[in-house]
């Protein structure tokens, strides 16, 4: 079924929307293999020249016919001949023909249940209507989707569905984006014949994120299948029979998955909705902005829905290569942190230790004055984990121009491996993980570090029974793993071929090693990565046609920071600093900072580092600015402003540019385009948006490492999944999740 789910890929349609005069000679479906063959050119062709031309595939879907003609078959949908790969269902054949079949239980990424019966169609020679989602398409099958029999069948199914459905539409959060509303309008009858009392169901408590009104549930079981197949938790199930049937948890417990919010999107009715968003807004009142997420290094594609100056909710956007159509709960629900504890005005700490709001001119003049009084080697700049490439480029250029080379990004450790890009990227790519048959996780817990990468691993393990070995502290996985050990000693055993897991690695066709970016913080990280490379060489993990050696980064800024060369040693740089410029850096250790050091904090939230700051410069958050981010697999993406900035805040790079002017070392760019032009000189891959540029230099050019591996065990890089940065720490929803879902 995985092939069926993957077969229809949503992407940009090949053709623009056609006017009434569009010719019938257009090619509707493209075949990559035999483009010149008549089969490829007429994958969907009118059976009769008198008939109108067929419609485009639903949603602009693209179907690639297999190279072998025997692996394809022809069916007829409403009289039009359609060529499809073998194994397609009748519903998928109809979608290729451009006919949208109504459905409630069917979802392209979940297993087929066939229990809503809304997708009934008429098939020639079949005695009764068939459920198109569960019926495989057969050669020469004649499918009719618009006959009186099919219409009457759908009306009957809809009448039964609405028999017990409450009349909640005016107070239901799903109103306006509800499949039941849309399909009852399009396919339902104009009256119902049931006058009995409607049944009611007790609501379940699934936690602080998902609101349940189970009387609205139509038992499509999408949420049950999602929980067990995608999220990998057995939290939801179907209880009872007949009219007493209901969805619930087997025992009264919360839904603990880090992907639980996705059941809100896949629920076709208002049974599962967003608890924080309840009764806040209707979907037609909001403006949607397509942007990306920065709470982890995956760069999930999202849509930020806003009303006026406020972010109302965040929902996922389809991207097959990164997050498919899911997002983590942290991505979905951290938005209320964008309006709490925000820094509105520039502030200077007075002699009494209290902050006083001042104008931008005064704040920048004070900073520039101090900057010109310290020695160049005493200046240090630190970029935070949410920084975009433009601001890091500006900070690096500014600090360099002032005569210092001490610029770093938090989280990259004392000696980051920045010389070769393959040393810090996910070289297999996120989608490429599906081809793996053995995983070795070293010092990483993908479930809390990058939930969408973990979902890919879970999907692969479920589909192919891939083996997973894990070296690190005890952790909770949602798939079967072998806990091989807790420290580098186990890694050395594997490198020397003395460990039982070696036989599994040796027999693997496409083995994958994923090292956690938490290893960057270790003093012996050079020796640890050298040992990992030895394992990779020994077990054919890297070869010309496959690169299975990966590093899973933790923060949105890490990859771009290493590309741009923000690689100073944090301990030494902070210890010698008399002027410390913190650009959204809250988690850097300031214990060794000299007491007389002058600290400038530029950021959007009053978080940890504000307490040590002498001057505060307010900046804009990711939802308020245009910024470039590179994810853990090396794909460059842009954020798009969704709401106006808060108070008197400015974009990070503009603040640094203004400060450079007053400090007497002006930077040579005044616009985003000019900053990106400068970025293109340093790291050309950062200006090629939505492209993943692989590393071309082999890791074999690295000099040998003389350092010895320390016996200290690996530590967990993320203590609290729900609170990892300034935005999530300010979020009330994330605080509730931490309190209720992380209780041991």
mmCIF file of N, CA and C in Angstrom, residues 533-649:
data_model
loop_
_atom_site.group_PDB
_atom_site.id
_atom_site.type_symbol
_atom_site.label_atom_id
_atom_site.label_comp_id
_atom_site.label_asym_id
_atom_site.label_seq_id
_atom_site.Cartn_x
_atom_site.Cartn_y
_atom_site.Cartn_z
ATOM 1 N N UNK A 533 33.440 7.842 11.033
ATOM 2 C CA UNK A 533 33.868 7.725 9.633
ATOM 3 C C UNK A 533 34.544 6.379 9.375
ATOM 4 N N UNK A 534 35.256 5.859 10.380
ATOM 5 C CA UNK A 534 35.870 4.532 10.249
ATOM 6 C C UNK A 534 34.784 3.469 10.088
ATOM 7 N N UNK A 535 33.727 3.578 10.902
ATOM 8 C CA UNK A 535 32.594 2.637 10.791
ATOM 9 C C UNK A 535 31.965 2.748 9.398
ATOM 10 N N UNK A 536 31.806 3.985 8.925
ATOM 11 C CA UNK A 536 31.187 4.203 7.609
ATOM 12 C C UNK A 536 32.009 3.560 6.499
ATOM 13 N N UNK A 537 33.342 3.708 6.586
ATOM 14 C CA UNK A 537 34.218 3.134 5.570
ATOM 15 C C UNK A 537 34.179 1.605 5.614
ATOM 16 N N UNK A 538 34.171 1.087 6.841
ATOM 17 C CA UNK A 538 34.258 -0.372 7.040
ATOM 18 C C UNK A 538 33.012 -1.089 6.519
ATOM 19 N N UNK A 539 31.829 -0.466 6.698
ATOM 20 C CA UNK A 539 30.579 -1.145 6.367
ATOM 21 C C UNK A 539 29.886 -0.557 5.138
ATOM 22 N N UNK A 540 30.675 0.093 4.270
ATOM 23 C CA UNK A 540 30.140 0.533 2.976
ATOM 24 C C UNK A 540 28.989 1.529 3.109
ATOM 25 N N UNK A 541 29.057 2.363 4.138
ATOM 26 C CA UNK A 541 28.001 3.363 4.339
ATOM 27 C C UNK A 541 28.125 4.490 3.318
ATOM 28 N N UNK A 542 29.362 4.798 2.927
ATOM 29 C CA UNK A 542 29.574 5.821 1.892
ATOM 30 C C UNK A 542 30.209 5.155 0.675
ATOM 31 N N UNK A 543 29.559 5.319 -0.451
ATOM 32 C CA UNK A 543 30.079 4.790 -1.714
ATOM 33 C C UNK A 543 29.580 5.707 -2.828
ATOM 34 N N UNK A 544 30.047 5.542 -4.070
ATOM 35 C CA UNK A 544 29.656 6.504 -5.121
ATOM 36 C C UNK A 544 28.151 6.677 -5.299
ATOM 37 N N UNK A 545 27.369 5.601 -5.124
ATOM 38 C CA UNK A 545 25.928 5.707 -5.365
ATOM 39 C C UNK A 545 25.106 5.871 -4.087
ATOM 40 N N UNK A 546 25.747 5.992 -2.931
ATOM 41 C CA UNK A 546 24.999 6.080 -1.665
ATOM 42 C C UNK A 546 25.862 6.748 -0.609
ATOM 43 N N UNK A 547 25.325 7.775 0.035
ATOM 44 C CA UNK A 547 26.026 8.407 1.160
ATOM 45 C C UNK A 547 25.110 8.321 2.379
ATOM 46 N N UNK A 548 25.393 7.383 3.259
ATOM 47 C CA UNK A 548 24.542 7.167 4.423
ATOM 48 C C UNK A 548 25.089 7.766 5.696
ATOM 49 N N UNK A 549 26.129 8.609 5.591
ATOM 50 C CA UNK A 549 26.736 9.220 6.780
ATOM 51 C C UNK A 549 26.094 10.585 7.005
ATOM 52 N N UNK A 550 25.372 10.735 8.114
ATOM 53 C CA UNK A 550 24.573 11.946 8.335
ATOM 54 C C UNK A 550 24.839 12.567 9.699
ATOM 55 N N UNK A 551 24.651 13.876 9.759
ATOM 56 C CA UNK A 551 24.625 14.590 11.038
ATOM 57 C C UNK A 551 23.256 15.257 11.143
ATOM 58 N N UNK A 552 22.585 15.028 12.260
ATOM 59 C CA UNK A 552 21.265 15.625 12.488
ATOM 60 C C UNK A 552 21.444 16.867 13.353
ATOM 61 N N UNK A 553 21.259 18.031 12.735
ATOM 62 C CA UNK A 553 21.457 19.290 13.461
ATOM 63 C C UNK A 553 20.269 19.573 14.382
ATOM 64 N N UNK A 554 20.482 20.501 15.309
ATOM 65 C CA UNK A 554 19.473 20.783 16.331
ATOM 66 C C UNK A 554 18.718 22.087 16.082
ATOM 67 N N UNK A 555 19.412 23.083 15.514
ATOM 68 C CA UNK A 555 18.834 24.427 15.457
ATOM 69 C C UNK A 555 18.746 24.925 14.017
ATOM 70 N N UNK A 556 17.824 25.860 13.795
ATOM 71 C CA UNK A 556 17.583 26.383 12.446
ATOM 72 C C UNK A 556 18.790 27.136 11.892
ATOM 73 N N UNK A 557 19.606 27.736 12.766
ATOM 74 C CA UNK A 557 20.710 28.574 12.295
ATOM 75 C C UNK A 557 22.000 27.795 12.057
ATOM 76 N N UNK A 558 22.082 26.546 12.534
ATOM 77 C CA UNK A 558 23.371 25.857 12.568
ATOM 78 C C UNK A 558 24.009 25.660 11.200
ATOM 79 N N UNK A 559 23.249 25.125 10.242
ATOM 80 C CA UNK A 559 23.836 24.805 8.944
ATOM 81 C C UNK A 559 24.348 26.060 8.243
ATOM 82 N N UNK A 560 23.532 27.131 8.240
ATOM 83 C CA UNK A 560 23.945 28.377 7.586
ATOM 84 C C UNK A 560 25.139 28.993 8.299
ATOM 85 N N UNK A 561 25.187 28.884 9.635
ATOM 86 C CA UNK A 561 26.315 29.439 10.389
ATOM 87 C C UNK A 561 27.618 28.735 10.011
ATOM 88 N N UNK A 562 27.568 27.411 9.861
ATOM 89 C CA UNK A 562 28.771 26.671 9.481
ATOM 90 C C UNK A 562 29.147 26.958 8.032
ATOM 91 N N UNK A 563 28.160 27.161 7.163
ATOM 92 C CA UNK A 563 28.448 27.538 5.770
ATOM 93 C C UNK A 563 29.130 28.900 5.694
ATOM 94 N N UNK A 564 28.689 29.833 6.557
ATOM 95 C CA UNK A 564 29.204 31.207 6.511
ATOM 96 C C UNK A 564 30.490 31.381 7.327
ATOM 97 N N UNK A 565 30.866 30.372 8.101
ATOM 98 C CA UNK A 565 32.134 30.438 8.827
ATOM 99 C C UNK A 565 32.070 31.067 10.198
ATOM 100 N N UNK A 566 30.948 30.925 10.917
ATOM 101 C CA UNK A 566 30.873 31.400 12.309
ATOM 102 C C UNK A 566 31.359 30.257 13.196
ATOM 103 N N UNK A 567 32.675 30.147 13.351
ATOM 104 C CA UNK A 567 33.248 28.926 13.932
ATOM 105 C C UNK A 567 34.209 29.196 15.092
ATOM 106 N N UNK A 568 34.139 30.357 15.730
ATOM 107 C CA UNK A 568 35.065 30.641 16.840
ATOM 108 C C UNK A 568 34.762 29.737 18.040
ATOM 109 N N UNK A 569 35.764 29.569 18.911
ATOM 110 C CA UNK A 569 35.588 28.756 20.115
ATOM 111 C C UNK A 569 34.804 29.554 21.156
ATOM 112 N N UNK A 570 33.630 29.072 21.590
ATOM 113 C CA UNK A 570 32.798 29.887 22.501
ATOM 114 C C UNK A 570 33.448 30.142 23.855
ATOM 115 N N UNK A 571 34.114 29.147 24.428
ATOM 116 C CA UNK A 571 34.700 29.314 25.771
ATOM 117 C C UNK A 571 35.768 30.391 25.763
ATOM 118 N N UNK A 572 36.713 30.294 24.810
ATOM 119 C CA UNK A 572 37.808 31.278 24.753
ATOM 120 C C UNK A 572 37.297 32.653 24.358
ATOM 121 N N UNK A 573 36.360 32.693 23.402
ATOM 122 C CA UNK A 573 35.851 33.990 22.925
ATOM 123 C C UNK A 573 35.124 34.746 24.030
ATOM 124 N N UNK A 574 34.322 34.026 24.832
ATOM 125 C CA UNK A 574 33.565 34.682 25.913
ATOM 126 C C UNK A 574 34.504 35.095 27.037
ATOM 127 N N UNK A 575 35.506 34.260 27.331
ATOM 128 C CA UNK A 575 36.428 34.538 28.447
ATOM 129 C C UNK A 575 37.217 35.819 28.210
ATOM 130 N N UNK A 576 37.572 36.077 26.938
ATOM 131 C CA UNK A 576 38.412 37.242 26.646
ATOM 132 C C UNK A 576 37.604 38.462 26.213
ATOM 133 N N UNK A 577 36.264 38.371 26.239
ATOM 134 C CA UNK A 577 35.434 39.451 25.685
ATOM 135 C C UNK A 577 35.265 40.598 26.677
ATOM 136 N N UNK A 578 35.463 41.814 26.183
ATOM 137 C CA UNK A 578 35.089 43.015 26.940
ATOM 138 C C UNK A 578 33.845 43.659 26.317
ATOM 139 N N UNK A 579 33.577 43.264 25.044
ATOM 140 C CA UNK A 579 32.352 43.706 24.370
ATOM 141 C C UNK A 579 31.729 42.454 23.753
ATOM 142 N N UNK A 580 30.556 42.072 24.264
ATOM 143 C CA UNK A 580 29.892 40.852 23.808
ATOM 144 C C UNK A 580 28.573 41.214 23.140
ATOM 145 N N UNK A 581 28.452 40.833 21.861
ATOM 146 C CA UNK A 581 27.242 41.136 21.094
ATOM 147 C C UNK A 581 26.441 39.845 20.939
ATOM 148 N N UNK A 582 25.336 39.742 21.675
ATOM 149 C CA UNK A 582 24.493 38.549 21.619
ATOM 150 C C UNK A 582 23.317 38.808 20.681
ATOM 151 N N UNK A 583 23.289 38.107 19.547
ATOM 152 C CA UNK A 583 22.207 38.295 18.579
ATOM 153 C C UNK A 583 21.210 37.143 18.741
ATOM 154 N N UNK A 584 20.316 37.265 19.711
ATOM 155 C CA UNK A 584 19.336 36.213 19.980
ATOM 156 C C UNK A 584 19.933 34.987 20.636
ATOM 157 N N UNK A 585 21.133 35.105 21.189
ATOM 158 C CA UNK A 585 21.796 33.956 21.819
ATOM 159 C C UNK A 585 21.446 33.921 23.305
ATOM 160 N N UNK A 586 20.652 32.924 23.700
ATOM 161 C CA UNK A 586 20.204 32.823 25.091
ATOM 162 C C UNK A 586 20.815 31.644 25.830
ATOM 163 N N UNK A 587 21.291 30.658 25.098
ATOM 164 C CA UNK A 587 21.739 29.428 25.742
ATOM 165 C C UNK A 587 23.252 29.309 25.833
ATOM 166 N N UNK A 588 23.962 30.387 25.518
ATOM 167 C CA UNK A 588 25.420 30.318 25.622
ATOM 168 C C UNK A 588 25.824 30.513 27.089
ATOM 169 N N UNK A 589 26.867 29.817 27.505
ATOM 170 C CA UNK A 589 27.327 29.872 28.897
ATOM 171 C C UNK A 589 28.130 31.148 29.133
ATOM 172 N N UNK A 590 27.632 32.018 30.017
ATOM 173 C CA UNK A 590 28.303 33.298 30.293
ATOM 174 C C UNK A 590 29.016 33.292 31.648
ATOM 175 N N UNK A 591 29.249 32.105 32.231
ATOM 176 C CA UNK A 591 29.881 32.039 33.556
ATOM 177 C C UNK A 591 31.286 32.625 33.550
ATOM 178 N N UNK A 592 32.012 32.452 32.416
ATOM 179 C CA UNK A 592 33.401 32.924 32.342
ATOM 180 C C UNK A 592 33.524 34.343 31.804
ATOM 181 N N UNK A 593 32.392 34.999 31.590
ATOM 182 C CA UNK A 593 32.437 36.361 31.050
ATOM 183 C C UNK A 593 32.987 37.319 32.110
ATOM 184 N N UNK A 594 33.990 38.156 31.755
ATOM 185 C CA UNK A 594 34.517 39.128 32.733
ATOM 186 C C UNK A 594 33.402 40.022 33.285
ATOM 187 N N UNK A 595 33.513 40.372 34.556
ATOM 188 C CA UNK A 595 32.462 41.150 35.223
ATOM 189 C C UNK A 595 32.300 42.534 34.604
ATOM 190 N N UNK A 596 33.380 43.078 34.034
ATOM 191 C CA UNK A 596 33.292 44.430 33.467
ATOM 192 C C UNK A 596 32.964 44.417 31.976
ATOM 193 N N UNK A 597 32.605 43.277 31.449
ATOM 194 C CA UNK A 597 32.282 43.195 30.016
ATOM 195 C C UNK A 597 30.972 43.922 29.733
ATOM 196 N N UNK A 598 30.907 44.558 28.563
ATOM 197 C CA UNK A 598 29.702 45.267 28.119
ATOM 198 C C UNK A 598 28.933 44.323 27.199
ATOM 199 N N UNK A 599 27.671 44.036 27.554
ATOM 200 C CA UNK A 599 26.882 43.055 26.801
ATOM 201 C C UNK A 599 25.721 43.749 26.097
ATOM 202 N N UNK A 600 25.642 43.533 24.793
ATOM 203 C CA UNK A 600 24.504 44.016 24.004
ATOM 204 C C UNK A 600 23.655 42.801 23.650
ATOM 205 N N UNK A 601 22.354 42.858 23.978
ATOM 206 C CA UNK A 601 21.459 41.761 23.613
ATOM 207 C C UNK A 601 20.495 42.255 22.551
ATOM 208 N N UNK A 602 20.592 41.630 21.384
ATOM 209 C CA UNK A 602 19.675 41.962 20.294
ATOM 210 C C UNK A 602 18.790 40.748 20.056
ATOM 211 N N UNK A 603 17.492 40.876 20.293
ATOM 212 C CA UNK A 603 16.612 39.722 20.149
ATOM 213 C C UNK A 603 15.161 40.117 20.233
ATOM 214 N N UNK A 604 14.273 39.126 20.075
ATOM 215 C CA UNK A 604 12.837 39.442 20.069
ATOM 216 C C UNK A 604 12.139 39.068 21.366
ATOM 217 N N UNK A 605 12.791 38.296 22.250
ATOM 218 C CA UNK A 605 12.162 37.907 23.506
ATOM 219 C C UNK A 605 13.053 38.232 24.698
ATOM 220 N N UNK A 606 12.414 38.617 25.800
ATOM 221 C CA UNK A 606 13.166 38.831 27.038
ATOM 222 C C UNK A 606 13.458 37.486 27.671
ATOM 223 N N UNK A 607 14.492 36.821 27.187
ATOM 224 C CA UNK A 607 14.809 35.476 27.657
ATOM 225 C C UNK A 607 16.028 35.525 28.582
ATOM 226 N N UNK A 608 16.719 34.389 28.726
ATOM 227 C CA UNK A 608 17.771 34.254 29.739
ATOM 228 C C UNK A 608 18.840 35.341 29.665
ATOM 229 N N UNK A 609 19.393 35.600 28.475
ATOM 230 C CA UNK A 609 20.562 36.476 28.355
ATOM 231 C C UNK A 609 20.250 37.947 28.635
ATOM 232 N N UNK A 610 18.981 38.317 28.653
ATOM 233 C CA UNK A 610 18.613 39.720 28.899
ATOM 234 C C UNK A 610 19.081 40.181 30.284
ATOM 235 N N UNK A 611 19.112 39.250 31.254
ATOM 236 C CA UNK A 611 19.454 39.624 32.623
ATOM 237 C C UNK A 611 20.896 40.108 32.744
ATOM 238 N N UNK A 612 21.748 39.747 31.786
ATOM 239 C CA UNK A 612 23.156 40.167 31.851
ATOM 240 C C UNK A 612 23.429 41.342 30.919
ATOM 241 N N UNK A 613 22.413 41.760 30.142
ATOM 242 C CA UNK A 613 22.648 42.768 29.111
ATOM 243 C C UNK A 613 22.768 44.172 29.694
ATOM 244 N N UNK A 614 23.577 45.009 29.047
ATOM 245 C CA UNK A 614 23.663 46.435 29.361
ATOM 246 C C UNK A 614 22.766 47.253 28.440
ATOM 247 N N UNK A 615 22.632 46.775 27.197
ATOM 248 C CA UNK A 615 21.762 47.442 26.222
ATOM 249 C C UNK A 615 20.925 46.371 25.537
ATOM 250 N N UNK A 616 19.634 46.669 25.337
ATOM 251 C CA UNK A 616 18.748 45.745 24.630
ATOM 252 C C UNK A 616 18.296 46.400 23.333
ATOM 253 N N UNK A 617 18.458 45.669 22.218
ATOM 254 C CA UNK A 617 18.005 46.145 20.916
ATOM 255 C C UNK A 617 16.929 45.170 20.410
ATOM 256 N N UNK A 618 15.661 45.611 20.274
ATOM 257 C CA UNK A 618 14.583 44.679 19.893
ATOM 258 C C UNK A 618 14.618 44.345 18.403
ATOM 259 N N UNK A 619 14.477 43.048 18.088
ATOM 260 C CA UNK A 619 14.486 42.627 16.684
ATOM 261 C C UNK A 619 13.197 41.874 16.368
ATOM 262 N N UNK A 620 13.014 41.544 15.104
ATOM 263 C CA UNK A 620 11.778 40.886 14.672
ATOM 264 C C UNK A 620 11.940 39.372 14.687
ATOM 265 N N UNK A 621 10.828 38.672 14.944
ATOM 266 C CA UNK A 621 10.833 37.205 14.977
ATOM 267 C C UNK A 621 10.686 36.654 13.561
ATOM 268 N N UNK A 622 10.786 35.336 13.421
ATOM 269 C CA UNK A 622 10.771 34.716 12.079
ATOM 270 C C UNK A 622 9.470 34.977 11.325
ATOM 271 N N UNK A 623 8.373 35.201 12.055
ATOM 272 C CA UNK A 623 7.077 35.420 11.399
ATOM 273 C C UNK A 623 6.917 36.863 10.916
ATOM 274 N N UNK A 624 7.924 37.712 11.195
ATOM 275 C CA UNK A 624 7.795 39.141 10.880
ATOM 276 C C UNK A 624 8.870 39.618 9.914
ATOM 277 N N UNK A 625 9.693 38.705 9.401
ATOM 278 C CA UNK A 625 10.798 39.164 8.561
ATOM 279 C C UNK A 625 11.042 38.208 7.402
ATOM 280 N N UNK A 626 11.780 38.705 6.438
ATOM 281 C CA UNK A 626 12.200 37.887 5.311
ATOM 282 C C UNK A 626 13.602 37.390 5.634
ATOM 283 N N UNK A 627 13.775 36.093 5.731
ATOM 284 C CA UNK A 627 15.081 35.571 6.117
ATOM 285 C C UNK A 627 15.384 34.266 5.410
ATOM 286 N N UNK A 628 16.672 33.950 5.300
ATOM 287 C CA UNK A 628 17.122 32.718 4.653
ATOM 288 C C UNK A 628 17.564 31.732 5.720
ATOM 289 N N UNK A 629 17.059 30.516 5.639
ATOM 290 C CA UNK A 629 17.456 29.456 6.565
ATOM 291 C C UNK A 629 17.854 28.216 5.769
ATOM 292 N N UNK A 630 18.822 27.482 6.299
ATOM 293 C CA UNK A 630 19.236 26.229 5.664
ATOM 294 C C UNK A 630 18.940 25.096 6.628
ATOM 295 N N UNK A 631 18.251 24.070 6.142
ATOM 296 C CA UNK A 631 17.874 22.994 7.063
ATOM 297 C C UNK A 631 18.978 21.942 7.178
ATOM 298 N N UNK A 632 18.706 20.907 7.940
ATOM 299 C CA UNK A 632 19.749 19.930 8.271
ATOM 300 C C UNK A 632 20.232 19.139 7.067
ATOM 301 N N UNK A 633 19.437 19.091 5.976
ATOM 302 C CA UNK A 633 19.881 18.364 4.781
ATOM 303 C C UNK A 633 20.513 19.297 3.750
ATOM 304 N N UNK A 634 20.656 20.591 4.099
ATOM 305 C CA UNK A 634 21.315 21.530 3.203
ATOM 306 C C UNK A 634 20.387 22.185 2.202
ATOM 307 N N UNK A 635 19.074 22.169 2.459
ATOM 308 C CA UNK A 635 18.109 22.817 1.567
ATOM 309 C C UNK A 635 17.842 24.235 2.067
ATOM 310 N N UNK A 636 18.040 25.213 1.198
ATOM 311 C CA UNK A 636 17.859 26.618 1.564
ATOM 312 C C UNK A 636 16.404 27.029 1.349
ATOM 313 N N UNK A 637 15.826 27.700 2.354
ATOM 314 C CA UNK A 637 14.432 28.140 2.267
ATOM 315 C C UNK A 637 14.301 29.549 2.847
ATOM 316 N N UNK A 638 13.215 30.219 2.477
ATOM 317 C CA UNK A 638 12.963 31.582 2.955
ATOM 318 C C UNK A 638 11.772 31.624 3.896
ATOM 319 N N UNK A 639 11.864 32.494 4.906
ATOM 320 C CA UNK A 639 10.661 32.849 5.667
ATOM 321 C C UNK A 639 10.038 34.076 5.011
ATOM 322 N N UNK A 640 8.728 34.168 5.096
ATOM 323 C CA UNK A 640 7.985 35.300 4.523
ATOM 324 C C UNK A 640 7.269 36.001 5.670
ATOM 325 N N UNK A 641 7.319 37.359 5.738
ATOM 326 C CA UNK A 641 6.632 38.047 6.837
ATOM 327 C C UNK A 641 5.116 37.826 6.792
ATOM 328 N N UNK A 642 4.559 37.419 7.926
ATOM 329 C CA UNK A 642 3.119 37.165 8.006
ATOM 330 C C UNK A 642 2.396 38.269 8.762
ATOM 331 N N UNK A 643 3.069 38.869 9.747
ATOM 332 C CA UNK A 643 2.464 39.918 10.578
ATOM 333 C C UNK A 643 3.473 41.060 10.720
ATOM 334 N N UNK A 644 3.002 42.264 11.082
ATOM 335 C CA UNK A 644 3.943 43.370 11.287
ATOM 336 C C UNK A 644 4.788 43.154 12.535
ATOM 337 N N UNK A 645 5.918 43.837 12.602
ATOM 338 C CA UNK A 645 6.803 43.715 13.763
ATOM 339 C C UNK A 645 6.152 44.320 15.001
ATOM 340 N N UNK A 646 6.638 43.903 16.146
ATOM 341 C CA UNK A 646 6.074 44.353 17.426
ATOM 342 C C UNK A 646 6.797 45.621 17.868
ATOM 343 N N UNK A 647 6.034 46.629 18.286
ATOM 344 C CA UNK A 647 6.635 47.852 18.842
ATOM 345 C C UNK A 647 7.599 48.505 17.875
ATOM 346 N N UNK A 648 8.797 48.789 18.382
ATOM 347 C CA UNK A 648 9.799 49.507 17.599
ATOM 348 C C UNK A 648 10.895 48.563 17.116
ATOM 349 N N UNK A 649 10.595 47.280 17.005
ATOM 350 C CA UNK A 649 11.603 46.300 16.613
ATOM 351 C C UNK A 649 12.001 46.476 15.147
#
